[in-house]
Coordinates of C-alpha atoms and ligand atoms in Angstrom, one line a residue:
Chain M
X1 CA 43.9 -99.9 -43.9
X2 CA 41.9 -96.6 -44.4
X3 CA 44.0 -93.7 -45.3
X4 CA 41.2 -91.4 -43.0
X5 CA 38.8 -93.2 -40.3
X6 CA 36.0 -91.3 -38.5
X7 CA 34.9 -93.4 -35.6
X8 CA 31.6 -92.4 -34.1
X9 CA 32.8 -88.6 -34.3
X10 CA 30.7 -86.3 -32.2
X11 CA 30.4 -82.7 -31.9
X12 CA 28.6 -80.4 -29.5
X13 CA 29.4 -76.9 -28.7
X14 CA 28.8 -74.7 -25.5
X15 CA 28.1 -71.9 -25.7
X16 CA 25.9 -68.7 -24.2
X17 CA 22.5 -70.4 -25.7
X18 CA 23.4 -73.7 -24.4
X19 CA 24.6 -76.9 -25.9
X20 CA 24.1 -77.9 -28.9
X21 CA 24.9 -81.4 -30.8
X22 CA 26.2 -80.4 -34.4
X23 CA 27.6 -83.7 -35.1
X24 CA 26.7 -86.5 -33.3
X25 CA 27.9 -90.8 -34.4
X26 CA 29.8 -89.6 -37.6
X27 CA 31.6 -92.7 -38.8
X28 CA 33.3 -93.1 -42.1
X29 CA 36.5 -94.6 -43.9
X30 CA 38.0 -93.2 -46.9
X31 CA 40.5 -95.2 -49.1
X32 CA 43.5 -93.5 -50.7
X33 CA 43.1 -91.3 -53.9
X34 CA 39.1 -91.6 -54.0
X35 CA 37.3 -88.2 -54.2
X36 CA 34.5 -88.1 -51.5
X37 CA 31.9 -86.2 -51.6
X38 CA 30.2 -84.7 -48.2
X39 CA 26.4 -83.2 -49.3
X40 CA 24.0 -82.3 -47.4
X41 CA 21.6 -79.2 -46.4
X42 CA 22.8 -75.6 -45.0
X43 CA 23.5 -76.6 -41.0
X44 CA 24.1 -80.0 -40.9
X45 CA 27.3 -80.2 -39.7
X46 CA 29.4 -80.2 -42.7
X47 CA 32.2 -78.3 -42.0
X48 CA 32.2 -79.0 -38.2
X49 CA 33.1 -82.4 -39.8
X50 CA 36.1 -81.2 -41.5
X51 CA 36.8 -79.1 -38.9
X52 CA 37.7 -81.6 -36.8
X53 CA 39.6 -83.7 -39.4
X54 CA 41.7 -80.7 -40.2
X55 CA 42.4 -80.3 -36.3
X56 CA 41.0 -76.9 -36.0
X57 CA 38.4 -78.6 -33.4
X58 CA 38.5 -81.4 -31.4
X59 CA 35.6 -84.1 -31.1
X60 CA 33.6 -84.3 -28.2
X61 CA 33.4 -88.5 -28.6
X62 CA 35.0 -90.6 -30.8
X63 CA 38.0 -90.4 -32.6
X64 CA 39.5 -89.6 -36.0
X65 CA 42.6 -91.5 -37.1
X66 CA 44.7 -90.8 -40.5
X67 CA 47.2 -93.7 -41.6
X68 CA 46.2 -95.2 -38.3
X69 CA 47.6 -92.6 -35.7
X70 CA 44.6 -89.7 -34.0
X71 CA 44.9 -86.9 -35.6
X72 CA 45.9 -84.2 -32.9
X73 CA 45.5 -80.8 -34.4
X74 CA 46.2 -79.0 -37.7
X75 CA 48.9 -80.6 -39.5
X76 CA 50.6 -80.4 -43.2
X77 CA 49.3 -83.9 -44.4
X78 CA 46.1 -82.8 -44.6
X79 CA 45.9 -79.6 -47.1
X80 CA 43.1 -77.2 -46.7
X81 CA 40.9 -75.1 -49.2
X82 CA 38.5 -72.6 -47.6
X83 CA 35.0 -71.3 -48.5
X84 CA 36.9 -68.1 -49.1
X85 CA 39.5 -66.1 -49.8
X86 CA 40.8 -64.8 -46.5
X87 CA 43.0 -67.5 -46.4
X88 CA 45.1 -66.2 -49.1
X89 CA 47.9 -63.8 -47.9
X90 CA 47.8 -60.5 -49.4
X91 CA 51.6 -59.1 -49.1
X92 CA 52.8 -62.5 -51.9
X93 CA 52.7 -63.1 -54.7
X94 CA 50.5 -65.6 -56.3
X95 CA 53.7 -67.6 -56.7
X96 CA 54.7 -66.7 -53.4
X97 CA 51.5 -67.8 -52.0
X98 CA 51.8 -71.1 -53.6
X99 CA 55.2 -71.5 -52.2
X100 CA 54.3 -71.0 -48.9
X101 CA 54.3 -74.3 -47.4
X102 CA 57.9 -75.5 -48.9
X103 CA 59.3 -72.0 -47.3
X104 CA 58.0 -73.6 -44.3
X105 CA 59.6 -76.2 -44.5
X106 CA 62.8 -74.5 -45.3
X107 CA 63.2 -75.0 -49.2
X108 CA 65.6 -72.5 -50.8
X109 CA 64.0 -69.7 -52.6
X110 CA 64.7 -70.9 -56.2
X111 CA 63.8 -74.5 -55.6
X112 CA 60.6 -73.4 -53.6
X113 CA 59.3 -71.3 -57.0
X114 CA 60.3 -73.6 -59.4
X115 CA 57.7 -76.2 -57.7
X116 CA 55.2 -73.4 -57.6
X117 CA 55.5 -72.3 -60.6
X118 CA 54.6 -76.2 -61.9
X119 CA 51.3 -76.0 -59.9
X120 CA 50.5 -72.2 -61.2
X121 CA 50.3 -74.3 -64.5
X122 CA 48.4 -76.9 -63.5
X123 CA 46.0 -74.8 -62.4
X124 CA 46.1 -72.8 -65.4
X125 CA 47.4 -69.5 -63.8
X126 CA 50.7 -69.5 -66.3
X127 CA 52.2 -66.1 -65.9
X128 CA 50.3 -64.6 -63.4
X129 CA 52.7 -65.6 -60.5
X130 CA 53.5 -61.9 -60.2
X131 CA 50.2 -60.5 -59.4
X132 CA 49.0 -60.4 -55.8
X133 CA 46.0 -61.9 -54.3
X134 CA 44.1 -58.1 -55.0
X135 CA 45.1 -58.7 -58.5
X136 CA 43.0 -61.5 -58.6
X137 CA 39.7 -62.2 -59.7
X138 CA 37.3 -64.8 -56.9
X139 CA 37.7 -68.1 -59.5
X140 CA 41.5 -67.3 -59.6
X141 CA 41.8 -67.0 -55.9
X142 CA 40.4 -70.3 -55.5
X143 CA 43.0 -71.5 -57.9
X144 CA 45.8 -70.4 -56.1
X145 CA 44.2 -71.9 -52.6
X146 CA 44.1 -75.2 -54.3
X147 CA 48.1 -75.1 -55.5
X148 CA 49.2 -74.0 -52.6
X149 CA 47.6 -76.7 -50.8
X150 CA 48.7 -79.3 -53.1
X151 CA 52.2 -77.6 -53.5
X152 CA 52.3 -78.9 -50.1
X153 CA 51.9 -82.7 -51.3
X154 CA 49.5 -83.1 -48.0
X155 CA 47.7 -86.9 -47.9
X156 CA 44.3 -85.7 -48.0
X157 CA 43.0 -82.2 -49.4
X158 CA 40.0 -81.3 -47.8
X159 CA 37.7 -78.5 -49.6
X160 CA 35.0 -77.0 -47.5
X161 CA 32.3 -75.4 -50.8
X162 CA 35.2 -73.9 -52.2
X163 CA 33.7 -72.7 -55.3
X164 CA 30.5 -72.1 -53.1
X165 CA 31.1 -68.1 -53.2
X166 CA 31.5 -68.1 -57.6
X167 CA 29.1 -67.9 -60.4
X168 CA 27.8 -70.6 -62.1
X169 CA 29.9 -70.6 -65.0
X170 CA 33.4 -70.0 -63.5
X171 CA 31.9 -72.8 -60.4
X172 CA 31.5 -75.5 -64.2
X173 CA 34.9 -74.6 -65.3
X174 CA 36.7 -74.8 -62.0
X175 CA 34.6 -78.3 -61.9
X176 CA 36.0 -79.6 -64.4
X177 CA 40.0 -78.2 -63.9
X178 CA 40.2 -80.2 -60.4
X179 CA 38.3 -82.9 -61.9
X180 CA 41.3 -83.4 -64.8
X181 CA 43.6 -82.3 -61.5
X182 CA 42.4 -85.0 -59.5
X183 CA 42.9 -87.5 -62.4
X184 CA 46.2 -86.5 -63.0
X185 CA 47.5 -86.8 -59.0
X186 CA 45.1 -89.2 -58.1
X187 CA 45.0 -87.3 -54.8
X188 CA 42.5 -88.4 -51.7
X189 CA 40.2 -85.4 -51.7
X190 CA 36.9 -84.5 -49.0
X191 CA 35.2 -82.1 -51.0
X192 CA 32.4 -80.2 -49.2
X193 CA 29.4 -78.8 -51.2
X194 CA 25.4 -78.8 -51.1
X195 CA 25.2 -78.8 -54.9
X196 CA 24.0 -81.9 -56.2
X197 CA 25.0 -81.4 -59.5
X198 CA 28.8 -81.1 -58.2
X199 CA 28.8 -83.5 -56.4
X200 CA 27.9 -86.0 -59.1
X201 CA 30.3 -84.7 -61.6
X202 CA 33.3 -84.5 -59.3
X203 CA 33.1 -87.9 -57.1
X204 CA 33.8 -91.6 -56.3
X205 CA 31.5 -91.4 -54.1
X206 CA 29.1 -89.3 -52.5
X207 CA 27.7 -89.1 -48.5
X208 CA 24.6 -87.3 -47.7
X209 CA 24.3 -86.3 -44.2
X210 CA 21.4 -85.5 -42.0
X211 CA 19.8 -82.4 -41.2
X212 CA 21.0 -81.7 -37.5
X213 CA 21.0 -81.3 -35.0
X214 CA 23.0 -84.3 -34.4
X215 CA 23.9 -83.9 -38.2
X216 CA 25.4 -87.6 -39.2
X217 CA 26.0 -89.5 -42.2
X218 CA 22.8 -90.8 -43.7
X219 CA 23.8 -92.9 -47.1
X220 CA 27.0 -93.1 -49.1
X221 CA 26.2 -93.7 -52.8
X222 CA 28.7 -94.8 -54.8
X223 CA 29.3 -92.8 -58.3
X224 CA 30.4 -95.8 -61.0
X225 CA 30.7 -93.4 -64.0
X226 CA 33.7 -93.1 -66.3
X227 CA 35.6 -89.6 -66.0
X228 CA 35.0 -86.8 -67.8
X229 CA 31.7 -86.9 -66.5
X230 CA 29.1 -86.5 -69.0
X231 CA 26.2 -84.5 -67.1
X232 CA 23.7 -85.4 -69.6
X233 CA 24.1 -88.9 -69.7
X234 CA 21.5 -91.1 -68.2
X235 CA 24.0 -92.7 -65.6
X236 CA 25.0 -89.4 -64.8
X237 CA 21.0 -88.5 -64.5
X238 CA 20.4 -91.7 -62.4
X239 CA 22.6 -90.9 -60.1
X240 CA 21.7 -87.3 -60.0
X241 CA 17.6 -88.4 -59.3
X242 CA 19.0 -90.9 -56.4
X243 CA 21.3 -88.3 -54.4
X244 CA 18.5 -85.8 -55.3
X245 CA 15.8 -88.2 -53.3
X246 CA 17.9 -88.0 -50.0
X247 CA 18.4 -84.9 -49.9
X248 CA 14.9 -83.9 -50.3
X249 CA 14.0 -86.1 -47.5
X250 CA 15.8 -83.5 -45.7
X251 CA 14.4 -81.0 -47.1
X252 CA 10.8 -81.3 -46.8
X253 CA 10.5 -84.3 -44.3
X254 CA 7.4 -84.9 -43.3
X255 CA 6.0 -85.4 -47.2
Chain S
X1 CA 50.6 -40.3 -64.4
X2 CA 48.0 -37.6 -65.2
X3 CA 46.4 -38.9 -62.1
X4 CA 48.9 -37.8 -60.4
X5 CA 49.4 -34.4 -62.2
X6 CA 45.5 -33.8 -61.4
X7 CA 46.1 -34.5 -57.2
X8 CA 49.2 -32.0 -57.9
X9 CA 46.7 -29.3 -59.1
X10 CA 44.3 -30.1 -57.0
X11 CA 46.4 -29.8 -54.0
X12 CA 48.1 -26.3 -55.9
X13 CA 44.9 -24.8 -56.3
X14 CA 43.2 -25.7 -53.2
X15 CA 46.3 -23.8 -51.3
X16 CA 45.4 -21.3 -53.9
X17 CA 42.2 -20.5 -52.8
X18 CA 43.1 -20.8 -49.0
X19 CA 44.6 -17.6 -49.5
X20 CA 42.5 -15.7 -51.4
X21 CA 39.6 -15.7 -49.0
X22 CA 42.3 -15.2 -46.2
X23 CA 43.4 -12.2 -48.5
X24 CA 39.9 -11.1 -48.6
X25 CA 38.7 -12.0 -45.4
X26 CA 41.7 -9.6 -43.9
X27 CA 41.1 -6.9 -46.4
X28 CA 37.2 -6.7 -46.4
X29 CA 35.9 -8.7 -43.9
X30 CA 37.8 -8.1 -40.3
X31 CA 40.6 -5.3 -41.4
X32 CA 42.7 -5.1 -37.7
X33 CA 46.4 -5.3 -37.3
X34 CA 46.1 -8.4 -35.5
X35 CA 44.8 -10.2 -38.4
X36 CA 47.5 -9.6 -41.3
X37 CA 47.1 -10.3 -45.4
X38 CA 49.1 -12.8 -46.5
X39 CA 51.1 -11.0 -48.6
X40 CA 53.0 -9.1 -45.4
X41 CA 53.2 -12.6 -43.9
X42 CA 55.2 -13.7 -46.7
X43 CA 57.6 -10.9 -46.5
X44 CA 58.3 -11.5 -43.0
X45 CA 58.6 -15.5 -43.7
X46 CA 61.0 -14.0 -46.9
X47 CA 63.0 -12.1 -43.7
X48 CA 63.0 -15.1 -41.7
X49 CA 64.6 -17.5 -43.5
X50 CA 67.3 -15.1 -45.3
X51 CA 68.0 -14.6 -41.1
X52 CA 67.7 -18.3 -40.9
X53 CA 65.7 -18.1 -37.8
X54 CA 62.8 -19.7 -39.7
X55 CA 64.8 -23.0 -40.6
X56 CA 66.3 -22.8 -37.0
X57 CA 63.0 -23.4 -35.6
X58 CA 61.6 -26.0 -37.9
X59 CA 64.8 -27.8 -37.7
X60 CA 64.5 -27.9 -34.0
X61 CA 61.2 -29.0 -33.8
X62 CA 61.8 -31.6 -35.9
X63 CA 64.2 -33.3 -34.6
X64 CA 62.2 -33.2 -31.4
X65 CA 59.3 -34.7 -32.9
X66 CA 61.5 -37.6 -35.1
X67 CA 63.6 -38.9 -31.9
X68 CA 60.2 -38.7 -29.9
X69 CA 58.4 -40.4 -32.5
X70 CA 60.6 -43.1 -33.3
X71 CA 61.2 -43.6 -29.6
X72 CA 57.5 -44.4 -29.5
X73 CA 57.3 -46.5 -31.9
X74 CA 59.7 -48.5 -31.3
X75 CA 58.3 -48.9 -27.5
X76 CA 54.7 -49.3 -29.0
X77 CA 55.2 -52.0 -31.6
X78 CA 56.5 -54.8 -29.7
X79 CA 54.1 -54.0 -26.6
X80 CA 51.5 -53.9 -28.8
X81 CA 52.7 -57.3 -30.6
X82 CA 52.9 -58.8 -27.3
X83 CA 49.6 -57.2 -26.2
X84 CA 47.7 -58.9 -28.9
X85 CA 49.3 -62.6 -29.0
X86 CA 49.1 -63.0 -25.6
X87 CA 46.2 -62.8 -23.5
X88 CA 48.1 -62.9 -20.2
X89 CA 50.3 -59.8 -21.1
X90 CA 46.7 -58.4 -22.6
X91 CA 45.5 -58.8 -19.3
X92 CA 48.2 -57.2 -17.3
X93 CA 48.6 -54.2 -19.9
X94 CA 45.4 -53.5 -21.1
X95 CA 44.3 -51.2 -17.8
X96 CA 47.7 -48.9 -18.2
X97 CA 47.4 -48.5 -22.1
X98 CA 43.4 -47.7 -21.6
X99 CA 44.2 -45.0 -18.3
X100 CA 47.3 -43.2 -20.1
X101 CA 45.9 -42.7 -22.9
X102 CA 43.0 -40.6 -21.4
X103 CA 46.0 -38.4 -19.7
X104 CA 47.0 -36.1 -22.5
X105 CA 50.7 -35.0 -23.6
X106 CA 49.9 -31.6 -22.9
X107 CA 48.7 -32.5 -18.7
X108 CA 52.2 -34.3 -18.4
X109 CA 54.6 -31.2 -19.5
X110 CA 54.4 -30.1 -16.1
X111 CA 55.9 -33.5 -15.0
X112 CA 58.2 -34.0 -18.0
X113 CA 59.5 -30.6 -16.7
X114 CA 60.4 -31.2 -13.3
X115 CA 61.6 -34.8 -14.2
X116 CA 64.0 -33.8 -17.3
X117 CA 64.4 -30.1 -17.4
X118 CA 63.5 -27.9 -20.4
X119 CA 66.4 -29.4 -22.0
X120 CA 65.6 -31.8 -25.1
X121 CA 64.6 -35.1 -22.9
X122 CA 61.3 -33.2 -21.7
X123 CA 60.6 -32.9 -25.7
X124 CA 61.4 -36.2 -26.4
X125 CA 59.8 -37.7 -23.2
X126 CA 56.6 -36.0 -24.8
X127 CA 56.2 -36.6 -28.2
X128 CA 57.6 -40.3 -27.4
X129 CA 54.3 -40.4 -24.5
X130 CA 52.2 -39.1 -26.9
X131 CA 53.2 -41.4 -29.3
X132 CA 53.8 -44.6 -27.7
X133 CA 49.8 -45.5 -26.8
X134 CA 48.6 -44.7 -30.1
X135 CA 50.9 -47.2 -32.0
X136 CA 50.3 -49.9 -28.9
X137 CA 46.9 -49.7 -29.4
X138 CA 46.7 -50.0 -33.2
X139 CA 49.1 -53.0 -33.2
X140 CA 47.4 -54.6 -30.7
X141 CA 44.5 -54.2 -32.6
X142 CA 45.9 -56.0 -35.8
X143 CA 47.2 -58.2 -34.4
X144 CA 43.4 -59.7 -32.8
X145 CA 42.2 -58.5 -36.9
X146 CA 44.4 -61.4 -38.6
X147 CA 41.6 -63.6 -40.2
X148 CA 41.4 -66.8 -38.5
X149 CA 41.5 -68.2 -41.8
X150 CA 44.9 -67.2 -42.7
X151 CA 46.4 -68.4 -38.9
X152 CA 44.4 -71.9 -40.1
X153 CA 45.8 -71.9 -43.5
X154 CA 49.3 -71.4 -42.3
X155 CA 48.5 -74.5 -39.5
X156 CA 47.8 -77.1 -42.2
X157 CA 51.0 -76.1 -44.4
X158 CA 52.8 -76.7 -41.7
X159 CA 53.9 -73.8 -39.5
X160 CA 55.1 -73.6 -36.2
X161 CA 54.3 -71.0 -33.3
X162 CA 57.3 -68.7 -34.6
X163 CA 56.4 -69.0 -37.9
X164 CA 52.6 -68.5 -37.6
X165 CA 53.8 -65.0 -35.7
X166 CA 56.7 -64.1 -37.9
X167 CA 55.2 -65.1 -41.3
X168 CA 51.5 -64.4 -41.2
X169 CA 50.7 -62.6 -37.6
X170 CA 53.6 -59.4 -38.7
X171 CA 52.9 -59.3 -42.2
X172 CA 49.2 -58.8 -41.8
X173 CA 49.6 -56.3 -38.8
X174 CA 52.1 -54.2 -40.7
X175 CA 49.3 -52.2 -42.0
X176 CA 47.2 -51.5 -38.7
X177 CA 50.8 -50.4 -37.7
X178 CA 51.6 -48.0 -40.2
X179 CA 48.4 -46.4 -39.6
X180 CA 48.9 -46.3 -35.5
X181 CA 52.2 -44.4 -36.6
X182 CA 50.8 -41.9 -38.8
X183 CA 48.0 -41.2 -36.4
X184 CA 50.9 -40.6 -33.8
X185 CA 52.7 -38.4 -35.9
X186 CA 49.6 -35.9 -35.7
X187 CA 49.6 -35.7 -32.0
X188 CA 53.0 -35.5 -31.9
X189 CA 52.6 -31.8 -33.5
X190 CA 50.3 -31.1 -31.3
X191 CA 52.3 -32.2 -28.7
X192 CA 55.3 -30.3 -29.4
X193 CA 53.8 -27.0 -30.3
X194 CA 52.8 -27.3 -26.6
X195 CA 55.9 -28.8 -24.8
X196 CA 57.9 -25.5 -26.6
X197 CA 54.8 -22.9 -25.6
X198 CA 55.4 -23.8 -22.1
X199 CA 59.8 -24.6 -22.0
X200 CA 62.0 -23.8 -24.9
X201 CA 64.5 -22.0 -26.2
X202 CA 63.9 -22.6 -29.3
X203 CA 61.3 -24.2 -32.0
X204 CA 58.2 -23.3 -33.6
X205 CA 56.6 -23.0 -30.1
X206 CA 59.3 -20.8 -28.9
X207 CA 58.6 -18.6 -32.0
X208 CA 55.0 -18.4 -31.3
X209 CA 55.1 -17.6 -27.4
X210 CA 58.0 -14.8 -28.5
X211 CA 56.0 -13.4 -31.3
X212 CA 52.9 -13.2 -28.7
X213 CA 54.7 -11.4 -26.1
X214 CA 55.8 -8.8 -28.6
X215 CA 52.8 -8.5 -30.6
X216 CA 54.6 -9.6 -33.9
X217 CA 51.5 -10.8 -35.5
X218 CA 53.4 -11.8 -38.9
X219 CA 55.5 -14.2 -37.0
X220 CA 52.6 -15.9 -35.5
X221 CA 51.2 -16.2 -38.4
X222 CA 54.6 -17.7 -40.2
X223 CA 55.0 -20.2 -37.5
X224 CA 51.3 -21.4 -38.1
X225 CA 51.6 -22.0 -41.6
X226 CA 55.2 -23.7 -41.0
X227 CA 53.3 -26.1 -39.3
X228 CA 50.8 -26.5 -41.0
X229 CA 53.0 -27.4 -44.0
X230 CA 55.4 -29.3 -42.0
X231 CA 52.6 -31.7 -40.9
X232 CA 50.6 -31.4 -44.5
X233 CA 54.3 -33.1 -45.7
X234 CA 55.4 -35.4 -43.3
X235 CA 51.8 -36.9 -43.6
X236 CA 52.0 -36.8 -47.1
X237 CA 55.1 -38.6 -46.9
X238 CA 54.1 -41.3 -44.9
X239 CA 51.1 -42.2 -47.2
X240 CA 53.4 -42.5 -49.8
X241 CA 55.9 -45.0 -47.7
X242 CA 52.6 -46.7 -46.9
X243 CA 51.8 -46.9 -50.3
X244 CA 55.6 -48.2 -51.3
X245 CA 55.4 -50.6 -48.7
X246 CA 52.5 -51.7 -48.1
X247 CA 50.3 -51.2 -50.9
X248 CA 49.8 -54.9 -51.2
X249 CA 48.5 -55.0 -47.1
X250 CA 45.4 -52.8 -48.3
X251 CA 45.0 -51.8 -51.4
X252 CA 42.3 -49.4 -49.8
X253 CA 44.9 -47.1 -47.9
Ligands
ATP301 N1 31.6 -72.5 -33.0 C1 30.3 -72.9 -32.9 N2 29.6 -72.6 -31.8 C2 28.3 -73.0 -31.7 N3 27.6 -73.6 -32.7 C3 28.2 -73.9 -33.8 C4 29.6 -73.5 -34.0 N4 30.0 -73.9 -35.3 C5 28.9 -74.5 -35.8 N5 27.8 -74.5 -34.9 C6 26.5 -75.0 -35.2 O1 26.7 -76.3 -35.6 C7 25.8 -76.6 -36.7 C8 26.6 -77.1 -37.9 O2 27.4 -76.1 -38.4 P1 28.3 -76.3 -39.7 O3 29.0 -75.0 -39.9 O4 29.1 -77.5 -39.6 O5 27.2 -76.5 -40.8 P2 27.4 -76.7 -42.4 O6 26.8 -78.0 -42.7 O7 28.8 -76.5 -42.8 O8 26.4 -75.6 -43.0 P3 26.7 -74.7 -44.4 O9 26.3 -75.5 -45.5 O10 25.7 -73.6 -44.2 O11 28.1 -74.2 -44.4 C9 25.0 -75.4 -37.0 O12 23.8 -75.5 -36.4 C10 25.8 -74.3 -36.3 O13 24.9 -73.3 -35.8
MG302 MG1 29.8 -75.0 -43.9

């Protein structure tokens, strides 16, 4: 069985302009620990999709089930990393911050921080638990986002662009930290972006969606390539070139 | 450090100035009785306090304005809590906090009078009125400010209703709070400068209504700068509790 199943998800809001369809006949099934990739142009309908799979919306039609059972609202097997950084809580520490979810949960203060302070390493923050979130520079806020959420040990970490908002060289190193993070906990991940480039280097497999409205999934390509990704080799190139042809069909459509 | 030694200065030689061009202004510029130098105002504060009647006063008014002021505050920050988690409460509230507020401290003395005397409760009745809709209003207002992303993060890691408020809704108001209180704290002096004009026995009001009757223009002018100082300091202060504890809210502040 699927870990996460999208069954003909739809989406349409109302609102003062009207209706309108952002999602419409979403279907899709990821397997446990693969890193999925969700592309596709500005609007489509992206992160009304994880929206819903986080349980901050509700579908309109369809359903969305994880290990079998609908998924119901927000919940802590499914960890979240946001576009930015107002997720992060200002008055914690960075350690604190990580910790946040286990103090939910009720774990006593020098347990919680000894946990956090294993995912400060592995995201390469080593002693800079003390500093607050104002301490800390964008690529290092991200960081901390995606230790707290996997502090948490949710089944699914869903990231929506979240090294969208950095430049391009902190965005290749951050690449390349979750990638080695993702080998080493083999965690299920939906991982947001419109870079191509990102996409490629980070995934299983990649799904390019359709430009809405009625934003759906259009062609799932599946990324065969040994990890760490080598961005200059031709496999890596092939791949690129066919993820690069959907999209632009989106782009420009009536070429 | 020398930061600190430069806001020191700055604040030194700002008063400084002050008053030299009052100095000036009273020897050059309007020269009347009713408009003293410093330098006699001074003398009479020097008289004033070696009679104690100077520390009398400030204590009094004070007290008045701490007991009023925390009185309000303590009304005003769980109203306003409630008034921004809950719509219902929003609903019911909203049209008292947005009509009182247009009726100033100073319009209810009268009231305040009749109802408590010109005892301490008509004081405290005022400064904690005065008080109370200022901090409601801010709290109310941070609480609605929370970033949704930081309610949502807190979802997916697992919190429940009481933890959503206590851990993320409180924490991220506390700032908006601090800042309702401080604003408060201003109208409270106005306030009480007023409730001791009208009824008092004593306070920095009483000293200024006395000295008016019999034309002590010194006093008046001691009692001015007392408050002036008096608020200059407390507001002072409560930056720097801000800053103490809740530097990390907003690093801005
Ligand atoms: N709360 C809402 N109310 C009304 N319309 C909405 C709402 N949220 C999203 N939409 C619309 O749904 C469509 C899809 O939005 P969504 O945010 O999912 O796009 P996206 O693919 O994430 O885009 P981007 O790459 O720019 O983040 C857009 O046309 C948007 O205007
Ligand atoms: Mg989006």
């Amino acid at each position: 069985m699927a870990l996460v199943a999208l069954e003909g998800v739809g989406k349409t809001f109302r609102g003062r302009t009207g209706a309108w369809e952002a999602v419409r006949d979403f279907s899709l099934e990821l397997a446990e620990g693969e890193f999925f990739c969700l592309l596709g142009t500005s609007g489509c309908g992206k992160t009304t999709v994880l929206n819903m799979l986080a349980g901050f919306e509700a579908p309109t039609t369809g359903r969305i089930l994880l290990d079998g059972k609908p998924v119901r609202g927000p919940g802590a097997d499914r960890g979240v990393v946001f576009q930015g950084h107002d997720s992060l809580y200002d008055w914690l520490t960075a350690l604190d911050n990580i910790a946040f979810g286990l103090r939910l949960r009720g774990m006593a203060k020098a347990e919680r921080r000894a946990v956090a302070q294993r995912f400060l390493t592995m995201v390469g923050l080593t002693g800079q638990g003390a500093k607050h979130p104002s301490e800390l520079s964008g690529g290092m806020k991200q960081r901390i986002q995606i230790a707290r959420a996997l502090a948490n040990d949710p089944r699914i970490l869903l990231m929506d662009e979240p090294f969208g908002a950095l430049d391009a060289m902190t965005r290749a190193v951050l690449q390349n930290e979750l990638s080695r993070i993702w080998a080493e906990t083999r965690k299920t991940v939906l991982f947001i972006t419109h870079d191509i480039e990102e996409a490629v280097a980070l995934s299983t497999r990649v799904g390019v969606m359709k430009r809405g409205p009625g934003g759906t999934l259009k062609a799932v390509v599946p990324v065969d390539l040994p990890f760490p990704r080598e961005r200059t080799s031709d496999g890596f190139m092939q791949t690129f070139r066919q993820v690069h042809a959907l999209i632009h069909e989106e782009i420009h459509p009536h070429e | 450090m020398n930061n600190r030694a430069a806001t020191i200065g700055g604040y030194v030689a700002g008063f400084a100035l002050l008053f030299l061009i009052w100095h000036f202004a009273s020897q050059f510029l309007v020269r009347s009785v009713l408009f003293p130098s410093p330098f006699p105002v001074f003398e009479r504060a020097v008289v004033l306090i070696e009679d104690g009647l100077l520390q009398e006063a400030v204590l009094a008014s004070m007290r008045r304005i701490l007991q009023g002021f925390l009185l309000g505050s303590a009304l005003g920050i769980p109203i306003g809590l409630a008034l921004g988690s809950f719509r219902p409460v929003r609903l019911l509230l909203e049209p008292w906090t947005e009509f009182f507020r247009f009726i100033p401290a100073v319009a209810m003395i009268t009231v305040a009078v009749i109802w408590f005397g010109i005892g301490e409760e008509s004081k405290i009745f005022l400064i904690a009125y005065t008080t109370v809709f200022v901090v409601i209003i801010a709290t109310a207002a941070g609480v609605g400010a929370v970033g949704k992303d930081k309610i949502r993060a807190a979802q997916c890691l697992g919190a429940n209703r009481f933890q959503l408020f206590a851990l993320v809704a409180l924490p991220a108001t506390v700032p908006y709070i601090l800042t309702g209180m401080r604003l408060a704290m201003a109208n409270a002096f106005v306030t009480i400068v007023a409730a001791e004009l009208v009824a008092s026995n004593d306070g920095l009001g009483k000293m200024l209504w006395d000295a008016r009757l019999f034309m002590q223009v010194e006093d008046i002018f001691v009692a001015l700068i007392s408050l002036g100082l008096l608020g200059f300091a407390t507001d002072r202060t409560f930056r720097l509790l801000i800053r103490a504890f809740a530097g990390r809210f907003n690093p801005t502040m």
